[in-house]
């Protein structure tokens, strides 16, 4: 785990999207499953969650295809990606505020009231649309997504781009993530990292919570401060 040797001061929070703000991860799984079934590729939810969670769509396709990649041209691979994205867009058509994961709505309100800057740091290329459907776009000062940078997670670029655009030093940013690739990206960016989900998957984070339900901004600040003072 990367230890940050400094007095913590969080001026910005950068959220991942899928699995942190809304359970769109399940819609990604369903759209990949449909594509895999049509192409005759063995696939299930365990394969998705263990191998593809947090990857951008190009890397996820490579994982799905495995050795089959060598038999497909780049154009054929792009056509597969387009099909998968079409399935995903159909599935999220009915997204609304009720689809926010527990605790997110209240946390966004608290951050906004406290004057903490809010950004998105996601590999998704549909992030703008998803936030609009969820009715929370107005909370975000900046969106860094799959259209913003060349190198996506686990590279730190998307988080560094968000911090630079917010004019906040990386050391004063907190990343909220649910996937190992995102955790590594946040650590590589030199930011505080809060993992949301199973500890065994997110143990590299500075802090891990099973859920954000019932967690307020003051609670998170206190946990970051305790982590720093405990010398972990």
XYZ file of C-alpha atoms in Angstrom:
232
model
C 0.000 0.000 0.000
C 1.310 3.454 -0.865
C 1.668 5.617 2.261
C 1.151 9.365 1.860
C 3.506 11.294 4.147
C 1.542 14.467 4.669
C -1.159 16.077 6.732
C -4.371 15.248 4.907
C -6.439 18.042 3.409
C -9.031 16.914 0.894
C -10.097 19.731 -1.439
C -11.546 17.530 -4.203
C -13.209 14.136 -4.500
C -12.938 12.225 -7.773
C -15.512 9.489 -8.198
C -15.403 6.477 -10.438
C -18.747 5.876 -12.136
C -19.580 2.205 -12.650
C -20.065 0.454 -9.322
C -19.480 3.582 -7.228
C -22.185 6.027 -8.290
C -24.646 3.581 -9.837
C -24.794 -0.161 -10.477
C -24.137 0.274 -14.172
C -21.543 -2.497 -13.792
C -24.401 -4.981 -14.069
C -25.533 -3.413 -17.344
C -21.987 -3.700 -18.679
C -21.986 -7.370 -17.726
C -25.340 -7.978 -19.446
C -24.194 -6.270 -22.642
C -20.914 -8.236 -22.691
C -22.875 -11.422 -22.006
C -25.160 -10.767 -24.974
C -22.177 -10.163 -27.239
C -20.380 -13.274 -25.966
C -23.476 -15.433 -26.469
C -23.903 -14.193 -30.027
C -20.236 -14.876 -30.790
C -20.190 -18.287 -29.101
C -17.634 -17.223 -26.481
C -17.829 -18.869 -23.027
C -18.589 -16.135 -20.519
C -20.286 -15.603 -17.162
C -20.568 -13.013 -14.387
C -17.584 -14.413 -12.493
C -15.390 -13.983 -15.584
C -16.626 -10.416 -15.946
C -16.167 -9.418 -12.319
C -12.774 -11.051 -11.851
C -11.172 -10.107 -15.169
C -12.941 -7.144 -16.736
C -14.081 -4.973 -13.845
C -12.606 -1.476 -14.151
C -11.121 -2.000 -17.623
C -11.872 0.338 -20.513
C -13.961 -1.183 -23.286
C -11.015 -1.915 -25.599
C -9.084 -3.795 -22.921
C -12.264 -5.563 -21.808
C -12.823 -6.787 -25.365
C -9.251 -8.083 -25.517
C -9.861 -9.981 -22.293
C -13.120 -11.415 -23.627
C -11.613 -12.478 -26.946
C -8.365 -13.897 -25.571
C -6.504 -15.726 -28.352
C -9.387 -15.033 -30.747
C -8.016 -11.499 -31.134
C -5.400 -12.624 -33.667
C -8.154 -13.753 -36.049
C -9.910 -10.376 -36.079
C -8.952 -7.139 -37.787
C -9.140 -3.839 -35.939
C -12.261 -3.005 -37.936
C -13.928 -6.256 -36.858
C -13.003 -5.590 -33.236
C -14.469 -2.090 -33.459
C -17.702 -3.504 -34.840
C -17.903 -5.802 -31.812
C -17.322 -2.829 -29.508
C -20.044 -0.867 -31.269
C -22.501 -3.725 -30.801
C -21.654 -4.047 -27.123
C -22.096 -0.304 -26.624
C -25.454 -0.358 -28.415
C -26.665 -3.084 -26.039
C -25.439 -1.044 -23.060
C -27.146 2.151 -24.213
C -30.422 0.263 -24.578
C -30.104 -1.098 -21.037
C -29.417 2.287 -19.406
C -32.277 3.982 -21.225
C -34.428 3.872 -18.084
C -31.761 5.002 -15.589
C -32.905 7.631 -13.087
C -32.071 9.069 -9.663
C -33.488 5.984 -7.949
C -30.628 3.950 -9.477
C -27.950 5.745 -7.421
C -26.091 3.408 -5.107
C -26.820 3.874 -1.375
C -25.189 6.933 0.172
C -24.093 8.631 -3.056
C -26.915 11.166 -3.274
C -26.435 12.429 0.287
C -22.650 12.466 -0.060
C -22.802 14.619 -3.197
C -25.092 17.083 -1.421
C -22.713 17.256 1.570
C -19.639 17.751 -0.600
C -21.329 20.525 -2.536
C -22.438 22.260 0.673
C -18.917 21.968 2.120
C -17.351 23.588 -0.931
C -15.398 20.467 -1.853
C -14.833 20.185 -5.588
C -16.337 17.141 -7.277
C -15.130 15.391 -10.414
C -15.662 12.160 -12.249
C -12.697 9.962 -13.161
C -14.034 7.148 -15.299
C -12.988 5.028 -18.263
C -16.572 5.154 -19.534
C -17.231 6.957 -22.795
C -20.904 7.300 -21.843
C -20.289 9.104 -18.537
C -21.979 12.367 -19.514
C -25.119 10.535 -20.615
C -25.236 8.368 -17.478
C -24.895 11.341 -15.101
C -27.618 13.184 -17.004
C -29.939 10.179 -16.737
C -29.199 9.906 -13.000
C -30.064 13.616 -12.563
C -26.750 14.411 -10.811
C -24.680 16.065 -13.544
C -25.023 19.466 -11.875
C -23.018 18.317 -8.860
C -19.863 17.720 -10.896
C -17.354 20.487 -11.505
C -15.526 18.408 -14.119
C -15.838 15.121 -15.999
C -12.724 13.175 -16.969
C -13.738 10.063 -18.881
C -12.794 7.669 -21.648
C -12.909 10.536 -24.128
C -10.524 12.745 -22.131
C -7.169 10.962 -22.104
C -5.288 8.420 -24.171
C -4.115 6.130 -21.365
C -6.915 4.852 -19.146
C -6.850 2.953 -15.838
C -4.692 1.509 -14.370
C -2.690 4.468 -15.707
C -3.258 7.597 -13.542
C -3.973 9.946 -16.460
C -7.740 10.294 -16.022
C -7.380 11.246 -12.345
C -4.479 13.613 -12.981
C -6.465 15.267 -15.771
C -9.381 15.793 -13.384
C -7.140 17.256 -10.668
C -5.414 19.604 -13.111
C -8.755 20.796 -14.484
C -10.034 21.415 -10.946
C -6.750 23.208 -10.107
C -6.257 20.987 -7.081
C -2.949 19.256 -6.282
C -3.146 15.448 -6.536
C -2.111 15.188 -2.869
C -5.307 17.045 -1.953
C -7.586 14.724 -3.919
C -9.520 11.678 -2.759
C -10.353 9.003 -5.320
C -13.412 6.819 -4.703
C -13.120 3.502 -6.552
C -14.477 -0.042 -6.597
C -12.051 -1.808 -8.961
C -8.382 -2.811 -8.642
C -7.444 -1.005 -11.867
C -8.916 2.214 -10.484
C -7.209 1.739 -7.130
C -3.835 1.395 -8.863
C -4.561 4.483 -10.981
C -5.401 6.562 -7.908
C -2.285 5.432 -6.059
C -0.110 6.107 -9.109
C -1.587 9.625 -9.243
C -0.410 10.250 -5.672
C -3.943 10.689 -4.350
C -5.784 9.401 -1.315
C -7.791 6.327 -2.338
C -11.040 5.092 -0.816
C -12.085 1.643 -1.998
C -15.777 0.778 -1.840
C -16.510 -2.935 -1.829
C -14.863 -6.172 -0.655
C -11.638 -5.633 1.289
C -9.878 -8.565 -0.358
C -10.298 -6.933 -3.773
C -9.467 -3.391 -2.651
C -6.828 -3.940 0.043
C -4.329 -1.681 -1.734
C -6.519 1.340 -0.938
C -5.689 3.663 1.932
C -9.236 3.135 3.211
C -11.859 0.490 2.415
C -15.585 0.654 3.135
C -18.071 -2.081 2.181
C -20.590 0.577 1.107
C -21.194 4.312 1.280
C -24.628 3.788 2.828
C -24.911 5.882 5.989
C -21.451 7.395 5.431
C -21.211 11.189 5.542
C -18.390 13.471 4.448
C -17.374 14.081 8.079
C -17.032 10.314 8.538
C -14.697 10.020 5.565
C -12.565 12.982 6.663
C -12.260 11.434 10.130
C -11.174 8.081 8.659
C -8.551 9.729 6.438
C -7.247 11.694 9.414
C -7.128 8.553 11.578
C -5.286 6.652 8.856
C -2.691 9.419 8.646
C -2.183 9.749 12.400
C -2.054 5.999 12.982
C 1.010 5.781 10.765
C -0.320 2.836 8.793
